[in-house]
Every structure is written in C-alpha cells, then in structure tokens.
Amino acid sequence: QLQLVESGGGLVQPGGSLTLSCAVSGHTLYWYQIGWFRQAPGKEREGVSCISRAGGDTKYADSAKDRFTISRDNAKNTVYLQMNNLQPEDTAVYYCAADRATDCSFVTVGYAYWGQGTQVTVSS
C-alpha cells in the first residue's frame, strides 16, 4: 500500500525557516499529485499547498503564498515544502497526502493516502 512519511518539523523562532519532506513508498510518485495540509490545535485541517504529477501546476493557500514553496523530485519519490518567514500562526501538525488526480486540489476527500504528520512549532 502507498505510504507517506513526513519529516523536517521542529521548533523555530519567528522569521525562521524549515523544509519539510514527504517520502513516498509503495508506488511511483509520478502517478500522484501531493498536497500539504496542516491542523492547529482547536482548528480544522486546512490545505497549505499542492503540486501536480509533473510539478507544473502548484497551488498555495493565501497564508502561505510568497512564503512557502512546494517542489517534487519524482526520481527520489520525495515532495518538499520550503517554509520561510515562519510565524506563530504557522504552528500546526503538517501532513502530506497523495491523490491520483491529474491536478492538485485542497479537497481532502480526494486524498486517499495520508502521512502521520510532523509538528512545526514557531515560538520565541
């Protein structure tokens, strides 16, 4: 079965940066578009960014636009989320998920496979 494992989370000060990785196994990454989602305490899960199969189509939440960058390396079966200028409101558990659609989407029901999440904490 397709498996996704997130890594790269941690504690960072406001204004700092982190790069999250999503390692995919069990199937070739090429066949899946990948989304990054996050869930903060007391809040609903929200889409952060997504990337299409070939990487040509990307999408960002308004809160992430101009600060976060999503990329993928199909040869390494890995998707990345570069996060810059992190702020306390970015604190959440970040999840990657796979969808076998052609284009990326923030509709969570379309994602059949999810990772366990990695904690990102932004605090002074």
mmCIF file with all atom_site columns, N, CA and C in Angstrom, residues 38-41 87-94 119-123:
data_model
loop_
_atom_site.group_PDB
_atom_site.id
_atom_site.type_symbol
_atom_site.label_atom_id
_atom_site.label_alt_id
_atom_site.label_comp_id
_atom_site.label_asym_id
_atom_site.label_entity_id
_atom_site.label_seq_id
_atom_site.pdbx_PDB_ins_code
_atom_site.Cartn_x
_atom_site.Cartn_y
_atom_site.Cartn_z
_atom_site.occupancy
_atom_site.B_iso_or_equiv
_atom_site.pdbx_formal_charge
_atom_site.auth_seq_id
_atom_site.auth_comp_id
_atom_site.auth_asym_id
_atom_site.auth_atom_id
_atom_site.pdbx_PDB_model_num
ATOM 1  N N  . ARG A 1 38  ? -2.316 21.216 7.065  1.00 0.00 ? 38  ARG A N  1
ATOM 2  C CA . ARG A 1 38  ? -1.912 21.434 8.446  1.00 0.00 ? 38  ARG A CA 1
ATOM 3  C C  . ARG A 1 38  ? -3.137 21.567 9.332  1.00 0.00 ? 38  ARG A C  1
ATOM 4  N N  . GLN A 1 39  ? -2.947 21.227 10.594 1.00 0.00 ? 39  GLN A N  1
ATOM 5  C CA . GLN A 1 39  ? -4.020 21.343 11.559 1.00 0.00 ? 39  GLN A CA 1
ATOM 6  C C  . GLN A 1 39  ? -3.450 21.876 12.866 1.00 0.00 ? 39  GLN A C  1
ATOM 7  N N  . ALA A 1 40  ? -3.925 23.043 13.256 1.00 0.00 ? 40  ALA A N  1
ATOM 8  C CA . ALA A 1 40  ? -3.528 23.659 14.508 1.00 0.00 ? 40  ALA A CA 1
ATOM 9  C C  . ALA A 1 40  ? -4.511 23.261 15.604 1.00 0.00 ? 40  ALA A C  1
ATOM 10 N N  . PRO A 1 41  ? -4.089 23.317 16.867 1.00 0.00 ? 41  PRO A N  1
ATOM 11 C CA . PRO A 1 41  ? -4.990 22.965 17.966 1.00 0.00 ? 41  PRO A CA 1
ATOM 12 C C  . PRO A 1 41  ? -6.272 23.782 17.932 1.00 0.00 ? 41  PRO A C  1
ATOM 13 N N  . GLN A 1 87  ? 5.802  32.206 11.125 1.00 0.00 ? 87  GLN A N  1
ATOM 14 C CA . GLN A 1 87  ? 5.158  32.998 12.156 1.00 0.00 ? 87  GLN A CA 1
ATOM 15 C C  . GLN A 1 87  ? 4.429  32.081 13.128 1.00 0.00 ? 87  GLN A C  1
ATOM 16 N N  . PRO A 1 88  ? 4.124  32.566 14.335 1.00 0.00 ? 88  PRO A N  1
ATOM 17 C CA . PRO A 1 88  ? 3.439  31.717 15.320 1.00 0.00 ? 88  PRO A CA 1
ATOM 18 C C  . PRO A 1 88  ? 2.158  31.078 14.802 1.00 0.00 ? 88  PRO A C  1
ATOM 19 N N  . GLU A 1 89  ? 1.431  31.766 13.940 1.00 0.00 ? 89  GLU A N  1
ATOM 20 C CA . GLU A 1 89  ? 0.198  31.213 13.403 1.00 0.00 ? 89  GLU A CA 1
ATOM 21 C C  . GLU A 1 89  ? 0.429  30.038 12.458 1.00 0.00 ? 89  GLU A C  1
ATOM 22 N N  . ASP A 1 90  ? 1.679  29.785 12.095 1.00 0.00 ? 90  ASP A N  1
ATOM 23 C CA . ASP A 1 90  ? 2.013  28.625 11.277 1.00 0.00 ? 90  ASP A CA 1
ATOM 24 C C  . ASP A 1 90  ? 2.164  27.362 12.118 1.00 0.00 ? 90  ASP A C  1
ATOM 25 N N  . THR A 1 91  ? 2.129  27.498 13.425 1.00 0.00 ? 91  THR A N  1
ATOM 26 C CA . THR A 1 91  ? 2.264  26.350 14.312 1.00 0.00 ? 91  THR A CA 1
ATOM 27 C C  . THR A 1 91  ? 1.129  25.366 14.077 1.00 0.00 ? 91  THR A C  1
ATOM 28 N N  . ALA A 1 92  ? 1.477  24.128 13.778 1.00 0.00 ? 92  ALA A N  1
ATOM 29 C CA . ALA A 1 92  ? 0.483  23.107 13.471 1.00 0.00 ? 92  ALA A CA 1
ATOM 30 C C  . ALA A 1 92  ? 1.195  21.785 13.218 1.00 0.00 ? 92  ALA A C  1
ATOM 31 N N  . VAL A 1 93  ? 0.398  20.728 13.121 1.00 0.00 ? 93  VAL A N  1
ATOM 32 C CA . VAL A 1 93  ? 0.894  19.465 12.610 1.00 0.00 ? 93  VAL A CA 1
ATOM 33 C C  . VAL A 1 93  ? 0.712  19.489 11.103 1.00 0.00 ? 93  VAL A C  1
ATOM 34 N N  . TYR A 1 94  ? 1.772  19.236 10.379 1.00 0.00 ? 94  TYR A N  1
ATOM 35 C CA . TYR A 1 94  ? 1.739  19.277 8.924  1.00 0.00 ? 94  TYR A CA 1
ATOM 36 C C  . TYR A 1 94  ? 1.688  17.866 8.360  1.00 0.00 ? 94  TYR A C  1
ATOM 37 N N  . GLN A 1 119 ? 5.295  17.815 13.482 1.00 0.00 ? 119 GLN A N  1
ATOM 38 C CA . GLN A 1 119 ? 4.963  19.012 14.252 1.00 0.00 ? 119 GLN A CA 1
ATOM 39 C C  . GLN A 1 119 ? 5.881  20.168 13.886 1.00 0.00 ? 119 GLN A C  1
ATOM 40 N N  . VAL A 1 120 ? 5.276  21.310 13.608 1.00 0.00 ? 120 VAL A N  1
ATOM 41 C CA . VAL A 1 120 ? 6.004  22.557 13.399 1.00 0.00 ? 120 VAL A CA 1
ATOM 42 C C  . VAL A 1 120 ? 5.554  23.539 14.474 1.00 0.00 ? 120 VAL A C  1
ATOM 43 N N  . THR A 1 121 ? 6.492  24.030 15.246 1.00 0.00 ? 121 THR A N  1
ATOM 44 C CA . THR A 1 121 ? 6.193  24.987 16.302 1.00 0.00 ? 121 THR A CA 1
ATOM 45 C C  . THR A 1 121 ? 7.023  26.242 16.093 1.00 0.00 ? 121 THR A C  1
ATOM 46 N N  . VAL A 1 122 ? 6.350  27.373 15.984 1.00 0.00 ? 122 VAL A N  1
ATOM 47 C CA . VAL A 1 122 ? 7.013  28.661 15.789 1.00 0.00 ? 122 VAL A CA 1
ATOM 48 C C  . VAL A 1 122 ? 6.787  29.484 17.050 1.00 0.00 ? 122 VAL A C  1
ATOM 49 N N  . SER A 1 123 ? 7.846  29.734 17.774 1.00 0.00 ? 123 SER A N  1
ATOM 50 C CA . SER A 1 123 ? 7.725  30.417 19.054 1.00 0.00 ? 123 SER A CA 1
ATOM 51 C C  . SER A 1 123 ? 9.037  31.084 19.422 1.00 0.00 ? 123 SER A C  1
#
